[in-house]
mmCIF file of C-alpha atoms and ligand atoms in Angstrom:
data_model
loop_
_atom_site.group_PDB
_atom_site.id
_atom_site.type_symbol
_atom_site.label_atom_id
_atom_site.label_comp_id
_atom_site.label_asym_id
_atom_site.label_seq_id
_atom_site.Cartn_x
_atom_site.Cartn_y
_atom_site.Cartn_z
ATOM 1 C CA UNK D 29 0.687 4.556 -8.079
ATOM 2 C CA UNK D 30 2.411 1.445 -6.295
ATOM 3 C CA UNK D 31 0.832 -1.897 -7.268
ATOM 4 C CA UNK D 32 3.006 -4.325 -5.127
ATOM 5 C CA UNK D 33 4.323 -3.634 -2.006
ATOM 6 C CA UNK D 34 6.586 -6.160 -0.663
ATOM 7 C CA UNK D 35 7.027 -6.298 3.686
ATOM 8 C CA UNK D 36 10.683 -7.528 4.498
ATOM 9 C CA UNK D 37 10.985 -8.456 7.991
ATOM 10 C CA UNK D 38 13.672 -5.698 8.629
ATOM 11 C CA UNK D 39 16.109 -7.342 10.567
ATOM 12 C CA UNK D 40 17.082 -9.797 8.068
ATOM 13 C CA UNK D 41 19.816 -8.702 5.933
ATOM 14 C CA UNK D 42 19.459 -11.572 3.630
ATOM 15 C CA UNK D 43 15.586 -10.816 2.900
ATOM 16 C CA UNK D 44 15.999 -7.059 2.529
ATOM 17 C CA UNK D 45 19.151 -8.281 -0.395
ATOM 18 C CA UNK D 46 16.354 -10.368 -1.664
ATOM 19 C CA UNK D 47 13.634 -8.022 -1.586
ATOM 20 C CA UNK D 48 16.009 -5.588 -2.877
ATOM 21 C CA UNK D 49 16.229 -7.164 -6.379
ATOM 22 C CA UNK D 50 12.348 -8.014 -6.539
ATOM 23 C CA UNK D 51 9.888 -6.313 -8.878
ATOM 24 C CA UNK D 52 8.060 -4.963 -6.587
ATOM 25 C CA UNK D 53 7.081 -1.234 -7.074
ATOM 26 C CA UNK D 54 8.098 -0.529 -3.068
ATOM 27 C CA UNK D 55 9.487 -2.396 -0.367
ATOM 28 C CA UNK D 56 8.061 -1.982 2.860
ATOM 29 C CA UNK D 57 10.766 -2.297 5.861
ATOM 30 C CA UNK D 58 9.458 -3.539 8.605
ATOM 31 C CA UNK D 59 9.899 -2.405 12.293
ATOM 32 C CA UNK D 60 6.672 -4.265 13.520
ATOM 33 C CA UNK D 61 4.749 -7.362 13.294
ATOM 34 C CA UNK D 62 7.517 -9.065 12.291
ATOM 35 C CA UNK D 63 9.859 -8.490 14.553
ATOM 36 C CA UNK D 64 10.983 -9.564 17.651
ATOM 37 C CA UNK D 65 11.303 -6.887 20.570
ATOM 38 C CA UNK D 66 14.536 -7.843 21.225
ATOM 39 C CA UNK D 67 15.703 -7.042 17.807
ATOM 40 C CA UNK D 68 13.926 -3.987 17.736
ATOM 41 C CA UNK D 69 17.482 -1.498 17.981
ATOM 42 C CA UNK D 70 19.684 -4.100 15.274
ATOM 43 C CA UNK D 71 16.406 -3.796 13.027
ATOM 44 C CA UNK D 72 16.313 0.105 12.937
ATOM 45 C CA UNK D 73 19.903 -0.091 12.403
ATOM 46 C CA UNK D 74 19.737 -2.358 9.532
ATOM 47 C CA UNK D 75 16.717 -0.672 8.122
ATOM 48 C CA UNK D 76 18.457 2.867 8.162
ATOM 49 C CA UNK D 77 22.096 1.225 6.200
ATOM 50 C CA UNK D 78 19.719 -0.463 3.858
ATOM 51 C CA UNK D 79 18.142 2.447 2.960
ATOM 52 C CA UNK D 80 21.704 4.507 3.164
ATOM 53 C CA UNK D 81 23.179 2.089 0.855
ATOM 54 C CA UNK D 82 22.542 2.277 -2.893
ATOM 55 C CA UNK D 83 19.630 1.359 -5.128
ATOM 56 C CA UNK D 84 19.641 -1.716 -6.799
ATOM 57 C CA UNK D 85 16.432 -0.709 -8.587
ATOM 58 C CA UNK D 86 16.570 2.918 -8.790
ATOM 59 C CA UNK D 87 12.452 3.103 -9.157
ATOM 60 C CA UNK D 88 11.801 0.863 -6.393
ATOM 61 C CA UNK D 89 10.471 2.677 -3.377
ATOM 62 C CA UNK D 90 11.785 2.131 -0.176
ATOM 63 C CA UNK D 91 9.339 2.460 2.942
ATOM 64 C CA UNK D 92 9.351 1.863 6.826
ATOM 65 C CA UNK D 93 6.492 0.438 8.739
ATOM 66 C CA UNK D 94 7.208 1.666 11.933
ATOM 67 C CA UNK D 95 5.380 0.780 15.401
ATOM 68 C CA UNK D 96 1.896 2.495 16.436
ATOM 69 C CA UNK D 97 1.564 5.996 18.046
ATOM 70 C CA UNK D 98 0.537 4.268 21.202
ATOM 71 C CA UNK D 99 3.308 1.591 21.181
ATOM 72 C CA UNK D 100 6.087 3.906 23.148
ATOM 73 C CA UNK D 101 9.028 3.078 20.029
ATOM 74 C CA UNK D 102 7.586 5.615 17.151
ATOM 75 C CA UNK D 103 9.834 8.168 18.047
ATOM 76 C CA UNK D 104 13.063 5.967 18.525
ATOM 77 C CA UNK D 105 11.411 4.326 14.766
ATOM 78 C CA UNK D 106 11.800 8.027 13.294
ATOM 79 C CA UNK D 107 14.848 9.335 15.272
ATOM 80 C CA UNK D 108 16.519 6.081 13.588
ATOM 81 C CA UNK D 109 15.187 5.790 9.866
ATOM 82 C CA UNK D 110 14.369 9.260 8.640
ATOM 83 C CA UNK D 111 17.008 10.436 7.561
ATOM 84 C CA UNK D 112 18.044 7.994 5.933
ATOM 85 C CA UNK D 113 15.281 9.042 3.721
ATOM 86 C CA UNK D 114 13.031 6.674 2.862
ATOM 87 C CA UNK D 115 9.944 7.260 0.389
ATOM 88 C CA UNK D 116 7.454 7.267 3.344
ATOM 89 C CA UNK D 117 6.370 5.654 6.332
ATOM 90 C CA UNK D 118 3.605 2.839 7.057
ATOM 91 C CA UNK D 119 1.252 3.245 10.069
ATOM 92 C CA UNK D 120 0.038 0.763 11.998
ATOM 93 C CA UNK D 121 -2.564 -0.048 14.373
ATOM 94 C CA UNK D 122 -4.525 3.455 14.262
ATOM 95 C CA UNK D 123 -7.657 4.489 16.292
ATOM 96 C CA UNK D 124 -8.788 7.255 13.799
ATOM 97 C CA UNK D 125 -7.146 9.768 11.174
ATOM 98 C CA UNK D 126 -6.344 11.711 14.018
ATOM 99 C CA UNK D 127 -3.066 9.121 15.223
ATOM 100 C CA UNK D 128 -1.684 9.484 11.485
ATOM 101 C CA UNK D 129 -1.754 13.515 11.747
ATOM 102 C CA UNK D 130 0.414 12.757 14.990
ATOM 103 C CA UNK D 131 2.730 11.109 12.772
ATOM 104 C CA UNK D 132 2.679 13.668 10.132
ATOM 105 C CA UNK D 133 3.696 16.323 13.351
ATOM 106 C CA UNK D 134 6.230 14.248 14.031
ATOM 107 C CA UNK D 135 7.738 14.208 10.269
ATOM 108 C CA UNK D 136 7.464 18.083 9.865
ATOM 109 C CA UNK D 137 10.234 18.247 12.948
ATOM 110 C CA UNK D 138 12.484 15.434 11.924
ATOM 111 C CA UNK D 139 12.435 16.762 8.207
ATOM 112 C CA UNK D 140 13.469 19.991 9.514
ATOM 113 C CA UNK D 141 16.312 18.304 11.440
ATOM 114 C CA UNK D 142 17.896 16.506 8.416
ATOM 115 C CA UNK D 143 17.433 19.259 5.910
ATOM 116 C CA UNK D 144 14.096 17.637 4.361
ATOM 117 C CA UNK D 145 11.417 19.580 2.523
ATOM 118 C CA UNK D 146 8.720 19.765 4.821
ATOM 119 C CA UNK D 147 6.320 17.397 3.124
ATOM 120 C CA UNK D 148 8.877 14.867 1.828
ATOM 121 C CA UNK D 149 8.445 11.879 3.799
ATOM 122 C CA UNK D 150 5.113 10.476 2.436
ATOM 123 C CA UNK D 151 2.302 8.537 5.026
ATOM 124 C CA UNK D 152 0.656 4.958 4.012
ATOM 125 C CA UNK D 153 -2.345 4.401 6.778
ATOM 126 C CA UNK D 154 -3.406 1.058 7.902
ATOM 127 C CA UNK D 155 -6.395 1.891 8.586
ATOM 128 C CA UNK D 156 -8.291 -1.430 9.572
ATOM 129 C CA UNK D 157 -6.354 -2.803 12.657
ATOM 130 C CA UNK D 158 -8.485 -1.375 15.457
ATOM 131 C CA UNK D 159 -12.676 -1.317 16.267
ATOM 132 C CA UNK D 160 -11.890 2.110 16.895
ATOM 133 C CA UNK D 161 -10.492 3.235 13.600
ATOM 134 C CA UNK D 162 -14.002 1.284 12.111
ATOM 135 C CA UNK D 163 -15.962 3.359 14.263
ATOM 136 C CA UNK D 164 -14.249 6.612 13.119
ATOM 137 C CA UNK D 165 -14.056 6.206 9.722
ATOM 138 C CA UNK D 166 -12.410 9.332 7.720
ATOM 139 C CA UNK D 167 -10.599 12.596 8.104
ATOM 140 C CA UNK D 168 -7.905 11.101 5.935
ATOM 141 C CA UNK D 169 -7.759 14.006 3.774
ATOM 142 C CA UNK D 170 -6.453 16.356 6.134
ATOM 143 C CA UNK D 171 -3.204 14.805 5.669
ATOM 144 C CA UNK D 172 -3.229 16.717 2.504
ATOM 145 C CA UNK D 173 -0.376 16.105 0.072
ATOM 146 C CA UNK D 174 1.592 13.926 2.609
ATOM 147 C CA UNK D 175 -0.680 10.735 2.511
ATOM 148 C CA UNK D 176 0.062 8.254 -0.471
ATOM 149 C CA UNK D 177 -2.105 5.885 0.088
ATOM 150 C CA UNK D 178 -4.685 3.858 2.608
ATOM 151 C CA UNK D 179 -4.339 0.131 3.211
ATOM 152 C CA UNK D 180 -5.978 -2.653 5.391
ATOM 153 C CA UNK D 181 -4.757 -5.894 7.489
ATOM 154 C CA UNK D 182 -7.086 -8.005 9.429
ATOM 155 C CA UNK D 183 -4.403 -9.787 11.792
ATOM 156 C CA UNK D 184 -4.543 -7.445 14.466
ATOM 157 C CA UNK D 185 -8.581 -6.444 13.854
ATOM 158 C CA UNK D 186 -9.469 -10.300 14.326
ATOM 159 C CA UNK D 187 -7.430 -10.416 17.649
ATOM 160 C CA UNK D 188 -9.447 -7.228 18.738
ATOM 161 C CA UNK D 189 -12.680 -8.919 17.644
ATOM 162 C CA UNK D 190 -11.810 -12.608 19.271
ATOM 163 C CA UNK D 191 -12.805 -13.518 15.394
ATOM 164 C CA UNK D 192 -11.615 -17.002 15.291
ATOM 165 C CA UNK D 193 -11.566 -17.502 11.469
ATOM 166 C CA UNK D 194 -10.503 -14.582 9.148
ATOM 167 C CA UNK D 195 -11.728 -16.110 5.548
ATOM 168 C CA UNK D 196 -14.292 -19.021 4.409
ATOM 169 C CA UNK D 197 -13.737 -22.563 3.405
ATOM 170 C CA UNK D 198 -13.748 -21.269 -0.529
ATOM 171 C CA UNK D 199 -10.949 -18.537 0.537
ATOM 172 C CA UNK D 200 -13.260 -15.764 0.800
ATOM 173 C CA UNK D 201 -12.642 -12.971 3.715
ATOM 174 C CA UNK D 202 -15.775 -13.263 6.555
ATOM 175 C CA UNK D 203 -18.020 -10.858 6.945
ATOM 176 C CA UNK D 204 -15.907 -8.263 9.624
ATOM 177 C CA UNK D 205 -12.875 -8.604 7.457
ATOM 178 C CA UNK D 206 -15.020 -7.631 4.390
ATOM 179 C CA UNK D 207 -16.165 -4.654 6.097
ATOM 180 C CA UNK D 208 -12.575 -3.636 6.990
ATOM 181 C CA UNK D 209 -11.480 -3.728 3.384
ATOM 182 C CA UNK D 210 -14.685 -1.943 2.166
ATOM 183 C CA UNK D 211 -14.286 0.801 4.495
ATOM 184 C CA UNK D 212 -10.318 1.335 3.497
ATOM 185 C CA UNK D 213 -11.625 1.370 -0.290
ATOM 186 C CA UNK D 214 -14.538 4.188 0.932
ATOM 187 C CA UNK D 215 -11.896 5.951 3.068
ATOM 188 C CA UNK D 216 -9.090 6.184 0.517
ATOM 189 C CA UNK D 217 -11.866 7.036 -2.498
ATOM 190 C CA UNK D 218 -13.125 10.175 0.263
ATOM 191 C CA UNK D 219 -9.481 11.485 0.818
ATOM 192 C CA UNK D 220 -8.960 10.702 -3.191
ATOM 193 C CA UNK D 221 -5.270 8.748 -2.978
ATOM 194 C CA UNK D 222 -5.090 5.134 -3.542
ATOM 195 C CA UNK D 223 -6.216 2.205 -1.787
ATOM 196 C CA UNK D 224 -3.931 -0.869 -1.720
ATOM 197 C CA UNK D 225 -5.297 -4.085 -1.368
ATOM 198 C CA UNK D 226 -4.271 -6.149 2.176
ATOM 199 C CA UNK D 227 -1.870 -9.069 2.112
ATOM 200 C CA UNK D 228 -3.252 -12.680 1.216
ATOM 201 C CA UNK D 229 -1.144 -15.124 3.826
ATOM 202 C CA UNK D 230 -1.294 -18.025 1.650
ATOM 203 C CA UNK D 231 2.429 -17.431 -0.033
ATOM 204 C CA UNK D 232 1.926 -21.001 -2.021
ATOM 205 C CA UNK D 233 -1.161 -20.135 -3.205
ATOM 206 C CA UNK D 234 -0.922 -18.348 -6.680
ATOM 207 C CA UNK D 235 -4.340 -19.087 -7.818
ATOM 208 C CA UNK D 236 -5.816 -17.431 -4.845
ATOM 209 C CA UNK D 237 -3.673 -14.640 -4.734
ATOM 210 C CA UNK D 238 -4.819 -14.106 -8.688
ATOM 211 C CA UNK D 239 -8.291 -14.121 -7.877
ATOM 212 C CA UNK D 240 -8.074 -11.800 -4.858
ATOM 213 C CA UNK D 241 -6.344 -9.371 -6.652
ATOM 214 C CA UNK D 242 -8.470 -9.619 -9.665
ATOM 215 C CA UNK D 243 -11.429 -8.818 -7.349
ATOM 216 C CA UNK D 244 -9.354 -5.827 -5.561
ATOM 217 C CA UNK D 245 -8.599 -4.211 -8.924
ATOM 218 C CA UNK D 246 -12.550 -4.756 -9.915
ATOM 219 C CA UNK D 247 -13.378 -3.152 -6.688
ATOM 220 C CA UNK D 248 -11.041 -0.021 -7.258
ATOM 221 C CA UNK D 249 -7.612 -1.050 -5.355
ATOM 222 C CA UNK D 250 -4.608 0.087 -7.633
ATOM 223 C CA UNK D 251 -2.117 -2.058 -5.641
ATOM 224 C CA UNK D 252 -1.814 -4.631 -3.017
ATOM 225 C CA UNK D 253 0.670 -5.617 -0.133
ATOM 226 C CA UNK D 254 2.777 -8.733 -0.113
ATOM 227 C CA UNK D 255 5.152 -11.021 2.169
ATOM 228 C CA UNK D 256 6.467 -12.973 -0.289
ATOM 229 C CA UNK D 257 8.799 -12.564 -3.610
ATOM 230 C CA UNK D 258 6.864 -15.043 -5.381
ATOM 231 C CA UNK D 259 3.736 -12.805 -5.186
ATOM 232 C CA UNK D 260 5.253 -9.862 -6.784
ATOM 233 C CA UNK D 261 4.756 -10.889 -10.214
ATOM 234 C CA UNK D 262 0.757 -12.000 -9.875
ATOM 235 C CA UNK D 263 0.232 -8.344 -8.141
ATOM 236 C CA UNK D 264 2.210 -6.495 -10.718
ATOM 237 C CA UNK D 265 0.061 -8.025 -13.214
ATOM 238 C CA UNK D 266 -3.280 -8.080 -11.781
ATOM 239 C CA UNK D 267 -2.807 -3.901 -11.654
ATOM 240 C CA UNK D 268 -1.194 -3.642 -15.006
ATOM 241 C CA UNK D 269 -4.035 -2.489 -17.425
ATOM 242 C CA UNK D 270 -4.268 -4.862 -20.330
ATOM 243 C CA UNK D 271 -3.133 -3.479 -23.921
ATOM 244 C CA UNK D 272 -6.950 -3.390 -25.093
ATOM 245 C CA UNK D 273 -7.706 -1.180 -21.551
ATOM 246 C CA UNK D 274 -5.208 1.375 -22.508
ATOM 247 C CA UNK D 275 -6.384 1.803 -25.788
ATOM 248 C CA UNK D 276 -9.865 1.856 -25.224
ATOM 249 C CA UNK D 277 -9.247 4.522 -22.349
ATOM 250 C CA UNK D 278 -7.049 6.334 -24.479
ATOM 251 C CA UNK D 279 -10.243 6.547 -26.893
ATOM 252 C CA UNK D 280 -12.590 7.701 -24.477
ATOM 253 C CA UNK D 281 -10.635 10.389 -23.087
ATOM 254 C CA UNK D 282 -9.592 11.145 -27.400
ATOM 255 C CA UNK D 283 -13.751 11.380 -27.452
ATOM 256 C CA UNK D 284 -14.099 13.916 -25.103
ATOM 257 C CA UNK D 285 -10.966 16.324 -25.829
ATOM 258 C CA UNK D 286 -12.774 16.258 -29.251
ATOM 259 C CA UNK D 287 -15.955 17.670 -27.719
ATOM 260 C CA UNK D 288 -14.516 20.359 -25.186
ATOM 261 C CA UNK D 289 -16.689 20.970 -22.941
ATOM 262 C CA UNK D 290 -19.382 18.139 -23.435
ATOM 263 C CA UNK D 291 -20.655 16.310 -20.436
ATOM 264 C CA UNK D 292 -21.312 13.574 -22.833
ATOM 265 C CA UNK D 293 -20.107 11.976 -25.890
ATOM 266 C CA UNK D 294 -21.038 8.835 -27.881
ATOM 267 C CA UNK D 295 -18.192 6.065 -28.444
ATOM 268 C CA UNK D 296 -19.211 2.668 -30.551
ATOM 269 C CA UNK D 297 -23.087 3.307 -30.122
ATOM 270 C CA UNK D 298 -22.360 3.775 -25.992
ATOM 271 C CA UNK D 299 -22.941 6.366 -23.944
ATOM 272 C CA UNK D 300 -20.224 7.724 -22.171
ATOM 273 C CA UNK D 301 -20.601 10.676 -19.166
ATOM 274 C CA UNK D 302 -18.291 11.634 -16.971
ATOM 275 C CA UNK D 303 -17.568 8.852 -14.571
ATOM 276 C CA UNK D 304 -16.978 7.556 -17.868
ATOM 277 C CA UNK D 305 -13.847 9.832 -18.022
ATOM 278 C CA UNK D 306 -12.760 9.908 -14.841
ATOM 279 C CA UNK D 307 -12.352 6.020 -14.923
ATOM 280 C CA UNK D 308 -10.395 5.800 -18.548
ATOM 281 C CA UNK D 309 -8.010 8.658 -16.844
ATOM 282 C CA UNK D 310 -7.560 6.018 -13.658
ATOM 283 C CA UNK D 311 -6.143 3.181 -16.139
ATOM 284 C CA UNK D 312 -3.798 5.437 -17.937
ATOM 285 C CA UNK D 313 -2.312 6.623 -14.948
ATOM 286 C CA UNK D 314 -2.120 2.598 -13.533
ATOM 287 C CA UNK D 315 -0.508 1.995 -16.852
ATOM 288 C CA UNK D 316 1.885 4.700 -16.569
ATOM 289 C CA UNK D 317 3.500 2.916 -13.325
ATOM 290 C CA UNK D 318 3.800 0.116 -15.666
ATOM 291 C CA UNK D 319 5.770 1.832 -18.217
ATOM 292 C CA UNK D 320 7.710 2.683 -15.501
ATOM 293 C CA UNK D 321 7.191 6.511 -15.071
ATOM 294 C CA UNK D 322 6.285 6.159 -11.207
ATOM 295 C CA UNK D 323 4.011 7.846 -8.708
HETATM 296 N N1 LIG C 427 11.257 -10.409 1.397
HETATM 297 C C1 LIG C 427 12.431 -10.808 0.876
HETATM 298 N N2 LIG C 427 12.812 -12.093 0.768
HETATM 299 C C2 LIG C 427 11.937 -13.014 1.176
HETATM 300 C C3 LIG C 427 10.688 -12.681 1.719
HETATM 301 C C4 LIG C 427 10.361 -11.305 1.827
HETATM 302 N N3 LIG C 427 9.193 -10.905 2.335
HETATM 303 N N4 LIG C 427 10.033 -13.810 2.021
HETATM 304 C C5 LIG C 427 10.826 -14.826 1.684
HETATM 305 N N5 LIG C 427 11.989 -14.358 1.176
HETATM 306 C C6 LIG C 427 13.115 -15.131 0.678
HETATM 307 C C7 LIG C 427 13.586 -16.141 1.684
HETATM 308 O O1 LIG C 427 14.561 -15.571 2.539
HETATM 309 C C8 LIG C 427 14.160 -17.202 0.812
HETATM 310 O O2 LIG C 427 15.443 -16.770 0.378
HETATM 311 P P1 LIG C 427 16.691 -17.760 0.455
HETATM 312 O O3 LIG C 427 16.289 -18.962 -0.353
HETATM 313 O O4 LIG C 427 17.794 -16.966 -0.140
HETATM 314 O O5 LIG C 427 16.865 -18.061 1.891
HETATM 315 C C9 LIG C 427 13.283 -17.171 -0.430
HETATM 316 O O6 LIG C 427 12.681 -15.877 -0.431
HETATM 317 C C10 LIG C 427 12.212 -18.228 -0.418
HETATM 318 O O7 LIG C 427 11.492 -18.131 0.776
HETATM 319 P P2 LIG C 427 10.592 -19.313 1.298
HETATM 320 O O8 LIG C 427 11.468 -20.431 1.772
HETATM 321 O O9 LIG C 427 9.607 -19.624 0.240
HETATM 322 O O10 LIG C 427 9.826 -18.691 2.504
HETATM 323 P P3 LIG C 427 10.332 -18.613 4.027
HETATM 324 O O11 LIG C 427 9.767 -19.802 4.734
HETATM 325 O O12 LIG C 427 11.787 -18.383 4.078
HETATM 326 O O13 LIG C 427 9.625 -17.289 4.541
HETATM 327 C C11 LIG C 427 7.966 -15.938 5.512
HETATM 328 C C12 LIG C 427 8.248 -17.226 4.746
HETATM 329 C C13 LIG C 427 6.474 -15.742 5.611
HETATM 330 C C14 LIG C 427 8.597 -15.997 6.898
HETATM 331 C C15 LIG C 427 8.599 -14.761 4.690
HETATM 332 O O14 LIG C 427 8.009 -14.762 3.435
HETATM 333 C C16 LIG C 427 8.520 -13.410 5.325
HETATM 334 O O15 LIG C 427 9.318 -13.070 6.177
HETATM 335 N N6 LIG C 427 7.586 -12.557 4.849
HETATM 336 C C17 LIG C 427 7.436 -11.210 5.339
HETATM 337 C C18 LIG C 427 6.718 -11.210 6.661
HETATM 338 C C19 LIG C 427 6.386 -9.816 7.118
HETATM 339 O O16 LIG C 427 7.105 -8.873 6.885
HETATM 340 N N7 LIG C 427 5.224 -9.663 7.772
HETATM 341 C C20 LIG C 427 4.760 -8.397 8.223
HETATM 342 C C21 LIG C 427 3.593 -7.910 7.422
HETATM 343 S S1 LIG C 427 2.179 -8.944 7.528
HETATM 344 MG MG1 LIG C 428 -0.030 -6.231 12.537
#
């Protein structure tokens, strides 16, 4: 599982460097958003040496957000990037599950070109950024083994919407964004991979970054995106499971390998079922990241 995700604007050789020797569990190179048309071809180029060039942190995954199905550069995005072989590519701007098993076509022939096993190159979906995908919730898991993980943004949803504010006076997100994020959490729970948390603009802000990620990991999120190096560290440890979590996780799941085959067992006077179980596995497997044996 990835907690942080860190976007680098990907024609900025000095920001991928940066990124490059962050903490973040991935890097996410951007061909979109954040950059300009006109730099489109030097980004791809700079993406695909960056990701040619050696690893500064060898467990630091490396993935490209390329440009929507229906933007007319996807294919030129792919033709340039895969293979160089990143970890997996980041979707934009969907209308339903069915644009992200386009994309998935699309990787079964270039993996075949450059000698990949078919498979390889994983999918992240961002699955909030039209009123279509909203409408047309799910189908996620027919990605099957390819699809890593499901994320949200609001930017492009509140353009859609003619929303004029995105979060409250007190920081929390308004009522449409809310929705988004609930159904990416519902979405990713239904095609069981992980849901990462959106990106929280204000770079400054530490304390409201803390709380936001706080509240993602209460929700369910295992990770969250990022546009800044300074929010690596917050993220990381917002998704880390405390010492005391581990343990007491490791005892439940101790309690129930001790009565095989009981739907229920009894741990300091509680009682425990299977949800139970299912939710102590979830925090050993976040804390495995954190011992560093990756996704
Ligand atoms: N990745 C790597 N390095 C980054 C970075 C990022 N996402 N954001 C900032 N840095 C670097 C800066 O280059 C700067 O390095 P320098 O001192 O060597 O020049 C250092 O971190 C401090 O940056 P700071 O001055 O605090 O911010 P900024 O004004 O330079 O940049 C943003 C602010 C928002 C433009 C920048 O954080 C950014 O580009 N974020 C990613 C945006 C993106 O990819 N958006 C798409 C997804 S929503
Ligand atoms: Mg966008």
């Amino acid at each position: 599982m990835l907690r942080s995700l860190l976007f680098v604007p990907g024609d900025s050789e000095r920001k991928l460097a940066k990124a490059a020797a962050s903490a973040a569990d991935a890097l996410i190179l951007d061909l979109e958003d954040s950059v300009a048309p006109e730099r489109l071809p030097a980004a791809r180029q700079c993406v695909a040496e960056f990701l040619r060039g050696a690893r500064e942190r060898p467990a630091q995954q490396r993935w490209v957000r390329v440009n929507g199905v229906q933007s007319g550069e996807i294919l030129r995005d792919l033709a340039a990037v895969v293979g160089a072989r990143p970890d997996g590519i980041v979707l934009p701007k969907v209308r339903s599950a069915q644009d992200a098993l386009l994309l998935a076509h699309y990787l079964e022939a270039l993996e075949v070109r450059e000698g990949l096993a078919p498979g390889s190159v994983r999918i992240i979906v961002i699955t909030t950024e039209t009123p279509e995908a909203l409408l047309a919730p799910g189908g996620y898991a027919a990605l099957g083994a390819r699809l890593a993980g499901l994320t949200w943004g609001m930017e492009d949803l509140s353009a859609a919407l003619g929303a004029s504010v995105k979060r409250e006076e007190d920081g929390s997100l308004a009522a449409p964004f809310l929705a988004a994020r609930t159904c990416c959490l519902l979405q990713a729970a239904a095609a069981k991979v992980q849901a990462i948390d959106g990106v929280y603009a204000g770079f400054r802000d530490r304390q409201g970054l803390e709380r936001e990620a706080e509240r993602a990991r209460r929700d369910g999120f295992t990770g969250k995106l990022a546009i800044h190096p300074d929010q690596i560290e917050p993220i990381n440890a917002a998704f880390t499971p405390s010492a005391e979590e581990v343990e007491r996780a490791r005892r439940i799941v101790a309690a129930f390998e001790a009565t095989p085959g009981a739907g229920v067992v009894g741990l300091d006077g509680q009682m425990l079922d299977r949800p139970h179980l299912e939710h102590a596995r979830r925090v050993l497997e976040m804390a495995g990241v954190s011992e560093g044996k990756g996704s």
